[in-house]
């Protein structure tokens, strides 16, 4: 069997040839190496221990399991199970439906996702940033900063219920342009039509890609890539003029300044120092005035540009032109989405915003700077550095809602003082039963999570208000836990001006400090996976795990040449350590154990010791 890496590289090498048709993709699903690679990627994720409608999780994974799955795919008897429907809260108070597939379906979907990504990722445009390798919300925002300079109007785009309303026939027709393998297409049809279970009632799915499905993001990107291509072509037709004409209000004083400079140059040796100084003062005064008005005509109808960026189903369009142009762009884009993709723009969220106001994109406020501040360039001349530049801001309501959702802040209103808001950090009663280290880690994780996302904002320092409330909420939580005063808690745990929790580790005493790195602006963006903000400790030794599975040796009884089943636990801290096998996993800091079938059965029966 060919290694998955070689297969995927071969598929990617042909992706940029638009005439190339992919065939016999389905046969890759017979390769056990693909499933081991897929297992490596998804086994440590939090959802792997959540059962689908078949009641099974990642626990018990082994080669026997993979071979049985391949056998079903070979004789085409494989049918995905309906996803288990659950709901997660949204920021606006509504709930988003989430489907939880069975682990078998996750494995197959991950293999399909790898194949589709190899085919389509090289063809996606740079304007797309959602659910792509080495791209994230931050890269999308940096793209805006780099390419939206001078924008006069923003069109904030949002597709109504995009993931729930993707048309299956349109999607499959898009796939068939590149893929000529009906078995592979048929498998995707099965995933799209698998349906879902809610309150033990089966529901068919007639449209949409199920949220929570591993293949949903890549399918959505394939679908919305049609919009990206349309916008690239539309931007070319919208474009007018090579450069703006000079501003008439700028040209007259500019000519006056040039005249004085030329006169000064011709008469430099004929005039007195006082006359030189007077002329130079007049030139400086003209320069000061010129820095207050734009060099080019901002109302030049002969100069138009359009820029676009998309993250998942949210997109932002920047228009250099008039408001009439912006309205026409919104109408044309809405028409394309409606006619070609059979989707609808959300009228309440698709807004036209002036460049000097705040547009909303990826929970940031975006505006075009009107600052007239000047800096001296390396060549020695003075230039305006910020006019027209894009600035990103943290919306107050984002970090304020976060504080309220954590239960760290209480807001009261002083009726005697014009209903003035009075903020009070409060104790979080739900955390009092945790140990000291868990409380501190919880606060640190929440602070770092918010800061890591908003650190690229120009006003990132405003998050010091968030940090202040979180700090005093933590003090009160500890005070509530120990039924003492906040002052005594601060005295007890403060060392060198930091709040510190010490604990006994294997190698001696260790300590964890309350977040003390500040809230400075940081524009560095990681190229790895910046959308993922710190998960709990995971078993990242993936290669070792697969080798253990292939080793055919039970890690408990020592039996060799046996079929291995990998036992998984969700969290190591959930193990009490009473059983010998639990102490074995805790000592090795592993959430997995390679067992033979008999030992695995005994473990779940409570008879392994």
XYZ file of C-alpha atoms in Angstrom:
609
model
C 0.000 0.000 0.000
C 1.255 3.500 -0.857
C 1.814 5.836 2.051
C -0.945 8.447 2.496
C 1.599 11.254 2.226
C 2.732 10.126 -1.223
C -0.862 9.734 -2.416
C -1.892 13.168 -1.159
C 1.189 14.825 -2.658
C 0.422 13.189 -5.983
C -3.147 14.512 -5.884
C -1.943 18.021 -4.961
C 0.583 18.091 -7.808
C -2.228 17.847 -10.372
C -4.626 20.264 -8.651
C -3.555 23.426 -10.463
C -4.206 21.823 -13.859
C -7.838 22.898 -14.268
C -8.405 20.336 -17.052
C -7.260 17.366 -14.997
C -10.028 14.968 -13.915
C -9.482 12.832 -10.816
C -10.459 9.181 -11.154
C -10.344 6.096 -8.927
C -10.245 8.086 -5.696
C -12.498 5.604 -3.912
C -9.787 2.915 -3.937
C -7.759 5.002 -1.457
C -10.424 4.130 1.109
C -9.145 0.530 1.022
C -5.750 1.630 2.382
C -5.444 0.977 6.168
C -2.626 3.549 6.387
C -5.120 6.321 5.660
C -7.231 5.294 8.655
C -4.210 5.147 10.947
C -3.278 8.668 9.816
C -6.879 9.777 10.389
C -6.871 8.107 13.809
C -3.695 9.996 14.721
C -5.363 13.303 13.908
C -8.705 12.857 15.633
C -8.095 10.506 18.573
C -6.898 13.246 20.968
C -9.652 15.725 20.145
C -12.167 16.415 22.848
C -15.120 15.069 20.875
C -13.571 11.647 20.283
C -14.933 10.410 23.622
C -18.462 11.655 22.859
C -20.673 8.882 21.513
C -22.785 9.238 18.384
C -26.150 7.575 17.826
C -24.485 4.142 17.731
C -23.186 4.634 21.282
C -19.546 4.063 20.290
C -16.513 6.263 20.899
C -12.806 6.056 20.051
C -12.358 3.564 22.898
C -11.482 0.085 21.639
C -9.882 1.232 18.418
C -7.760 -1.406 16.657
C -6.742 -2.864 13.297
C -9.672 -5.281 13.467
C -11.977 -2.276 13.635
C -10.286 -0.629 10.637
C -10.360 -3.804 8.546
C -14.085 -4.272 9.240
C -14.720 -0.698 8.125
C -12.741 -1.222 4.915
C -14.689 -4.414 4.194
C -17.955 -2.472 4.330
C -16.553 0.141 1.961
C -15.378 -2.552 -0.455
C -18.809 -4.166 -0.800
C -20.576 -0.762 -0.617
C -22.562 -1.805 2.451
C -21.177 1.116 4.500
C -23.854 3.630 5.483
C -23.162 6.566 7.817
C -25.177 6.669 11.003
C -27.456 9.668 11.601
C -25.686 12.363 13.606
C -26.800 12.970 17.171
C -28.262 16.492 17.228
C -27.387 18.804 20.088
C -27.372 22.585 20.467
C -24.692 25.040 21.539
C -25.354 28.672 22.553
C -24.513 31.547 20.194
C -23.379 35.037 21.172
C -26.786 36.527 20.289
C -28.611 34.225 22.703
C -29.818 31.809 20.042
C -28.616 28.231 19.709
C -26.628 26.624 16.892
C -27.432 23.016 15.939
C -24.474 20.654 16.151
C -24.329 17.101 14.825
C -22.192 14.481 16.567
C -21.248 11.687 14.130
C -20.280 8.186 15.200
C -16.542 7.506 15.479
C -16.601 5.187 12.437
C -18.056 8.043 10.387
C -15.429 10.431 11.778
C -12.662 8.105 10.582
C -14.054 7.802 7.056
C -14.829 11.517 6.900
C -11.270 12.397 7.926
C -9.898 10.240 5.086
C -12.313 11.893 2.627
C -11.376 15.322 4.006
C -7.653 14.683 3.440
C -8.319 13.643 -0.164
C -10.575 16.638 -0.891
C -8.135 19.042 0.737
C -5.289 17.748 -1.444
C -7.379 18.300 -4.563
C -8.911 21.699 -3.766
C -6.580 23.489 -1.333
C -4.030 24.477 -4.040
C -6.856 26.007 -6.117
C -8.437 28.136 -3.367
C -7.795 31.883 -3.594
C -5.867 33.983 -1.078
C -9.086 35.799 -0.178
C -10.388 32.690 1.638
C -9.181 32.164 5.221
C -11.651 29.918 7.046
C -10.884 26.254 7.847
C -7.670 26.206 5.843
C -4.125 25.146 6.809
C -2.004 28.003 8.186
C -4.922 30.428 7.887
C -7.149 31.829 10.561
C -9.213 34.781 11.719
C -5.955 36.635 12.331
C -4.650 36.056 8.801
C -7.989 37.276 7.417
C -7.752 40.437 9.531
C -4.150 40.999 8.476
C -5.267 40.641 4.859
C -7.799 43.416 5.511
C -5.119 45.642 7.020
C -2.795 45.109 4.086
C -5.243 45.323 1.174
C -8.138 47.564 2.270
C -6.144 50.813 2.531
C -8.136 53.839 1.361
C -11.494 52.055 1.317
C -14.448 54.474 1.354
C -17.270 51.987 1.965
C -17.523 48.576 3.608
C -20.086 45.953 2.654
C -20.423 43.544 5.584
C -21.592 40.243 4.120
C -23.307 37.408 5.952
C -24.987 34.433 4.279
C -28.179 33.415 6.031
C -27.889 29.891 7.487
C -25.115 29.027 5.039
C -24.136 25.612 6.427
C -27.773 24.591 6.807
C -28.838 25.638 3.310
C -26.023 24.439 1.031
C -27.773 22.913 -1.971
C -26.666 19.289 -2.346
C -27.127 19.188 -6.119
C -25.133 22.385 -6.670
C -22.358 21.069 -4.405
C -22.157 17.692 -6.153
C -22.137 19.359 -9.576
C -19.171 21.470 -8.433
C -17.370 18.320 -7.254
C -18.052 16.537 -10.548
C -16.109 19.189 -12.466
C -12.891 17.744 -11.021
C -13.837 14.290 -9.774
C -14.919 11.501 -12.131
C -15.455 8.735 -9.607
C -19.103 8.037 -8.890
C -18.279 5.721 -5.979
C -16.447 8.578 -4.244
C -19.211 11.059 -5.120
C -21.768 8.529 -3.896
C -20.013 8.326 -0.528
C -20.268 12.112 -0.136
C -23.977 11.839 -1.063
C -24.359 9.335 1.789
C -22.825 11.749 4.274
C -25.009 14.606 3.069
C -28.171 12.512 3.291
C -27.360 10.680 6.545
C -29.864 12.747 8.546
C -29.818 13.298 12.286
C -31.488 12.061 15.465
C -33.115 14.496 17.863
C -35.015 13.270 20.920
C -34.818 9.765 19.380
C -36.674 10.930 16.282
C -34.984 10.555 12.874
C -34.929 13.584 10.565
C -33.896 13.608 6.902
C -31.428 16.215 5.635
C -32.473 17.736 2.316
C -29.883 20.531 2.253
C -26.855 21.774 4.127
C -23.647 20.287 5.425
C -24.063 19.068 9.025
C -22.296 21.327 11.531
C -19.986 19.158 13.585
C -19.122 16.925 10.647
C -15.415 16.685 9.809
C -16.017 17.158 6.081
C -18.383 20.127 6.446
C -15.663 22.829 6.461
C -13.924 21.594 3.291
C -17.260 21.092 1.508
C -18.352 24.613 2.510
C -15.078 26.047 1.199
C -15.481 24.168 -2.095
C -19.007 25.568 -2.356
C -18.109 29.150 -1.413
C -14.992 29.135 -3.581
C -17.474 29.884 -6.374
C -18.160 33.195 -4.619
C -14.417 33.873 -4.267
C -13.863 33.316 -8.001
C -16.859 35.508 -8.861
C -15.565 38.320 -6.629
C -12.103 38.165 -8.228
C -13.673 38.548 -11.679
C -16.103 41.211 -10.445
C -13.234 43.242 -8.959
C -11.562 43.335 -12.383
C -14.700 44.596 -14.131
C -15.356 47.112 -11.336
C -11.837 48.533 -11.572
C -11.472 51.934 -13.253
C -8.521 54.282 -13.731
C -4.829 53.836 -13.094
C -4.592 56.529 -10.424
C -6.671 59.326 -8.943
C -6.403 62.835 -10.298
C -4.778 65.451 -8.096
C -7.057 67.237 -5.658
C -7.856 70.759 -7.016
C -7.716 72.111 -3.458
C -4.210 70.676 -3.133
C -2.886 71.770 -6.543
C -3.136 75.553 -6.075
C -1.095 75.800 -2.830
C 1.262 73.151 -4.239
C 1.991 75.351 -7.268
C 2.434 78.326 -4.946
C 4.953 76.409 -2.846
C 6.906 75.299 -5.906
C 7.069 78.925 -7.135
C 8.484 80.112 -3.830
C 11.001 77.249 -3.747
C 12.198 78.053 -7.269
C 12.419 81.784 -6.492
C 14.433 81.036 -3.373
C 16.806 78.810 -5.340
C 17.407 81.491 -8.026
C 17.885 84.350 -5.586
C 19.607 82.544 -2.735
C 22.823 84.570 -3.088
C 21.084 87.931 -3.750
C 18.805 88.206 -0.735
C 19.451 88.728 2.976
C 19.162 86.079 5.670
C 16.005 87.763 6.956
C 14.339 87.467 3.530
C 15.431 83.803 3.271
C 13.937 83.052 6.667
C 10.678 84.814 5.753
C 10.289 82.822 2.495
C 11.139 79.537 4.252
C 8.527 80.314 6.897
C 5.941 80.844 4.161
C 6.938 77.496 2.582
C 6.648 75.733 5.960
C 3.216 77.278 6.490
C 2.075 75.980 3.073
C 3.496 72.531 3.950
C 1.537 72.477 7.192
C -1.637 73.304 5.287
C -0.974 70.669 2.591
C -0.706 67.978 5.270
C -4.297 68.687 6.310
C -5.877 67.931 2.920
C -5.621 64.870 0.643
C -3.203 64.982 -2.289
C -5.575 63.126 -4.606
C -9.243 63.853 -5.208
C -11.237 61.535 -2.924
C -14.352 62.137 -5.054
C -12.715 61.173 -8.352
C -15.423 59.205 -10.231
C -12.852 57.885 -12.681
C -11.010 55.859 -10.033
C -12.665 52.747 -8.525
C -11.384 49.675 -6.732
C -12.922 46.696 -4.962
C -11.302 44.349 -2.426
C -12.778 41.261 -0.768
C -11.987 38.746 1.964
C -13.941 35.778 3.333
C -13.804 33.690 6.498
C -16.273 30.773 6.357
C -19.675 32.338 5.532
C -18.714 35.864 6.680
C -17.156 38.175 4.135
C -16.121 41.805 3.907
C -15.999 43.924 0.747
C -14.140 47.216 0.547
C -15.250 49.720 -2.087
C -13.241 52.701 -3.284
C -16.055 54.585 -4.947
C -19.398 56.132 -4.108
C -22.215 54.840 -1.901
C -24.175 54.148 -5.096
C -21.314 51.865 -6.149
C -21.412 50.096 -2.788
C -25.179 49.516 -3.098
C -24.703 48.122 -6.604
C -21.966 45.790 -5.385
C -24.226 44.521 -2.602
C -27.056 43.918 -5.088
C -24.813 42.136 -7.623
C -23.222 39.896 -4.998
C -26.632 39.083 -3.526
C -27.925 38.171 -6.965
C -24.994 35.823 -7.635
C -25.405 34.106 -4.264
C -29.139 33.745 -4.828
C -29.026 32.529 -8.440
C -25.818 30.487 -8.581
C -25.462 29.172 -5.027
C -29.183 29.123 -4.127
C -28.435 30.923 -0.854
C -29.622 34.233 0.606
C -27.797 37.159 2.149
C -28.923 38.028 5.659
C -30.502 41.463 5.228
C -30.113 42.329 8.915
C -26.392 41.540 8.926
C -25.357 42.592 5.400
C -24.721 46.284 5.938
C -23.133 49.163 4.045
C -20.839 51.157 6.342
C -18.837 54.301 5.631
C -15.077 53.838 5.881
C -14.766 56.330 8.744
C -17.383 54.413 10.772
C -16.948 50.955 12.306
C -17.660 47.843 10.241
C -17.964 44.512 12.049
C -15.887 41.549 10.890
C -14.823 38.498 12.916
C -15.813 40.251 16.172
C -13.505 43.217 15.462
C -14.444 46.797 14.656
C -12.758 47.890 11.424
C -12.359 51.476 10.286
C -10.326 53.556 7.860
C -8.008 55.939 9.688
C -8.403 59.689 9.111
C -5.351 60.632 11.195
C -3.113 63.302 9.691
C -0.045 62.412 11.768
C 3.219 62.650 9.877
C 6.513 60.802 10.170
C 9.909 61.311 8.586
C 10.754 58.709 5.951
C 14.203 57.131 5.613
C 14.897 59.429 2.655
C 14.463 62.430 4.959
C 11.133 63.848 3.779
C 7.991 64.049 5.899
C 4.935 62.007 4.915
C 1.506 61.183 6.269
C 1.696 57.619 7.548
C -1.795 56.704 8.740
C -4.323 58.361 6.451
C -6.412 55.679 4.802
C -4.835 52.838 6.785
C -7.089 50.161 8.266
C -7.361 50.007 12.038
C -8.740 47.167 14.154
C -10.472 47.760 17.477
C -11.771 45.567 20.293
C -15.506 46.209 20.764
C -16.307 46.944 24.400
C -19.371 44.719 24.329
C -17.255 41.657 23.491
C -15.107 41.632 26.612
C -17.958 42.970 28.746
C -20.258 40.116 27.669
C -17.449 37.684 28.379
C -17.181 38.959 31.959
C -20.934 38.699 32.444
C -21.083 35.191 30.940
C -18.300 34.043 33.292
C -20.229 35.471 36.233
C -17.190 37.571 37.202
C -18.929 40.967 37.093
C -22.083 42.516 38.469
C -23.360 45.828 37.063
C -25.606 48.074 39.138
C -27.139 51.426 38.222
C -27.058 54.522 40.420
C -30.497 56.122 39.953
C -29.425 59.195 41.878
C -26.602 59.839 39.435
C -28.257 59.495 36.034
C -28.299 55.679 36.076
C -24.503 55.614 36.129
C -23.065 52.116 35.833
C -21.293 50.748 38.888
C -19.113 47.721 38.154
C -18.315 45.220 40.862
C -16.125 42.098 40.426
C -17.838 39.191 42.162
C -17.092 35.710 43.459
C -17.738 32.856 40.997
C -19.567 30.357 43.169
C -19.277 27.559 40.595
C -15.492 27.523 40.975
C -15.290 27.415 44.780
C -15.359 23.603 44.916
C -12.273 23.303 42.692
C -8.797 23.141 44.175
C -6.604 26.244 44.195
C -4.603 25.299 41.122
C -7.725 24.546 39.066
C -9.263 27.925 39.976
C -6.100 29.788 38.975
C -5.719 27.806 35.742
C -9.344 28.523 34.856
C -8.851 32.277 35.195
C -5.533 32.188 33.337
C -7.021 30.195 30.459
C -9.953 32.612 30.101
C -7.690 35.678 30.190
C -5.195 34.260 27.690
C -7.984 33.084 25.409
C -9.460 36.573 25.068
C -6.082 38.295 24.827
C -4.708 35.853 22.235
C -7.615 36.669 19.955
C -7.717 40.448 20.378
C -3.979 41.140 20.844
C -3.626 42.374 17.235
C -6.114 45.219 17.850
C -4.856 48.810 17.924
C -6.591 49.334 21.263
C -5.565 46.009 22.821
C -4.605 47.846 26.021
C -8.321 48.357 26.758
C -8.313 44.690 27.803
C -6.546 45.784 30.988
C -10.079 46.592 32.209
C -11.029 42.963 31.561
C -7.875 41.811 33.373
C -8.608 44.029 36.374
C -12.127 42.626 36.840
C -10.903 39.035 36.405
C -8.146 39.557 38.969
C -10.476 40.856 41.685
C -13.115 38.267 40.823
C -10.452 35.613 41.429
C -9.516 37.194 44.773
C -13.169 37.098 45.812
C -13.562 33.513 44.598
C -10.661 32.410 46.817
C -12.031 34.495 49.684
C -15.427 32.837 49.249
C -13.844 29.390 49.170
C -11.944 29.906 52.435
C -14.539 32.198 54.046
C -12.081 34.955 54.694
C -11.395 38.467 53.463
C -9.954 39.396 50.096
C -7.114 41.257 51.856
C -5.978 38.118 53.667
C -6.108 36.104 50.435
C -3.867 38.661 48.710
C -1.412 38.581 51.611
C -1.333 34.787 51.688
C -0.741 34.125 47.985
C 1.278 37.166 46.831
C 4.999 36.681 46.173
C 7.092 39.393 44.544
C 3.891 41.250 43.584
C 2.490 38.193 41.765
C -0.404 35.952 42.822
C 1.193 32.484 43.045
C -0.145 28.991 43.746
C 2.483 26.421 44.754
C 2.012 22.675 44.591
C 4.099 19.547 45.009
C 5.195 17.942 41.743
C 7.240 14.805 41.118
C 10.459 16.782 40.848
C 9.727 19.033 43.811
C 7.748 22.169 44.516
C 6.281 23.957 41.496
C 4.290 27.151 41.114
C 1.767 28.769 38.776
C 1.473 32.561 38.546
C -1.657 34.573 37.794
C -1.413 36.122 34.317
C 1.099 38.980 34.479
C 2.135 39.546 30.844
C 0.038 42.661 30.315
C -2.307 43.522 27.440
C -0.002 45.089 24.853
C -0.666 45.087 21.150
C 1.064 42.153 19.437
C 0.787 41.826 15.649
C 2.721 38.553 15.374
C 0.528 35.770 13.987
C 1.529 32.131 14.234
C 1.619 30.223 10.949
C 0.742 26.889 12.566
C -2.866 26.840 13.738
C -3.709 30.167 15.399
C -7.454 29.542 15.508
C -6.926 26.867 18.151
C -6.419 28.595 21.507
C -4.913 26.126 23.950
C -6.621 22.832 24.626
C -5.911 20.765 27.713
C -2.934 18.403 27.739
C -3.204 15.889 24.908
C -1.336 12.749 23.971
C 0.656 14.251 21.119
C 2.949 11.264 20.589
C 0.813 10.148 17.669
C 3.453 8.023 15.908
C 4.112 6.109 19.129
C 0.384 5.437 19.528
C 0.112 3.897 16.053
C 3.240 1.836 16.663
C 1.691 0.543 19.883
C -1.445 -0.388 17.981
C 0.606 -2.218 15.354
C 2.936 -3.795 17.894
C 0.425 -6.552 18.696
C 1.551 -6.621 22.335
C -0.769 -6.047 25.275
C 0.615 -3.432 27.666
C -1.094 -5.109 30.620
C -0.711 -8.883 30.359
C 2.245 -8.839 27.959
C 0.632 -11.161 25.428
C 2.197 -10.908 21.952
C 0.858 -11.460 18.438
C -2.652 -10.427 19.536
C -5.190 -7.992 18.123
C -4.785 -4.701 19.977
C -7.610 -2.442 21.120
C -6.675 1.045 22.342
C -8.403 2.003 25.573
C -9.045 5.764 25.849
C -9.978 7.987 28.767
C -11.243 11.546 28.413
C -9.071 13.124 31.117
C -6.321 11.720 33.309
C -7.651 13.627 36.305
C -10.879 11.599 36.043
C -8.903 8.497 37.092
C -9.003 7.924 40.835
C -5.817 5.856 40.935
C -7.456 3.122 43.017
C -7.083 0.459 40.334
C -3.633 -0.673 39.266
C -4.336 0.033 35.571
C -5.348 3.595 36.487
C -2.084 4.113 38.377
C -0.279 2.685 35.343
C -1.839 5.308 33.024
C -1.320 8.151 35.504
C 2.353 7.259 36.007
C 2.987 7.295 32.240
C 0.817 10.388 31.693
C -1.039 8.650 28.911
C -4.737 8.787 28.147
C -4.401 5.596 26.126
C -3.471 1.984 26.828
C -2.900 -0.769 24.238
C -4.751 -3.881 25.424
C -5.670 -7.265 24.025
C -9.370 -7.975 23.657
C -9.609 -10.030 26.876
C -7.891 -7.383 28.998
C -10.047 -4.641 27.468
C -13.236 -6.558 28.294
C -12.001 -7.145 31.867
C -11.154 -3.458 32.274
C -14.685 -2.358 31.399
C -16.091 -5.102 33.641
C -13.990 -3.856 36.571
C -12.043 -7.122 36.792
C -8.685 -6.172 35.264
C -6.934 -6.050 38.678
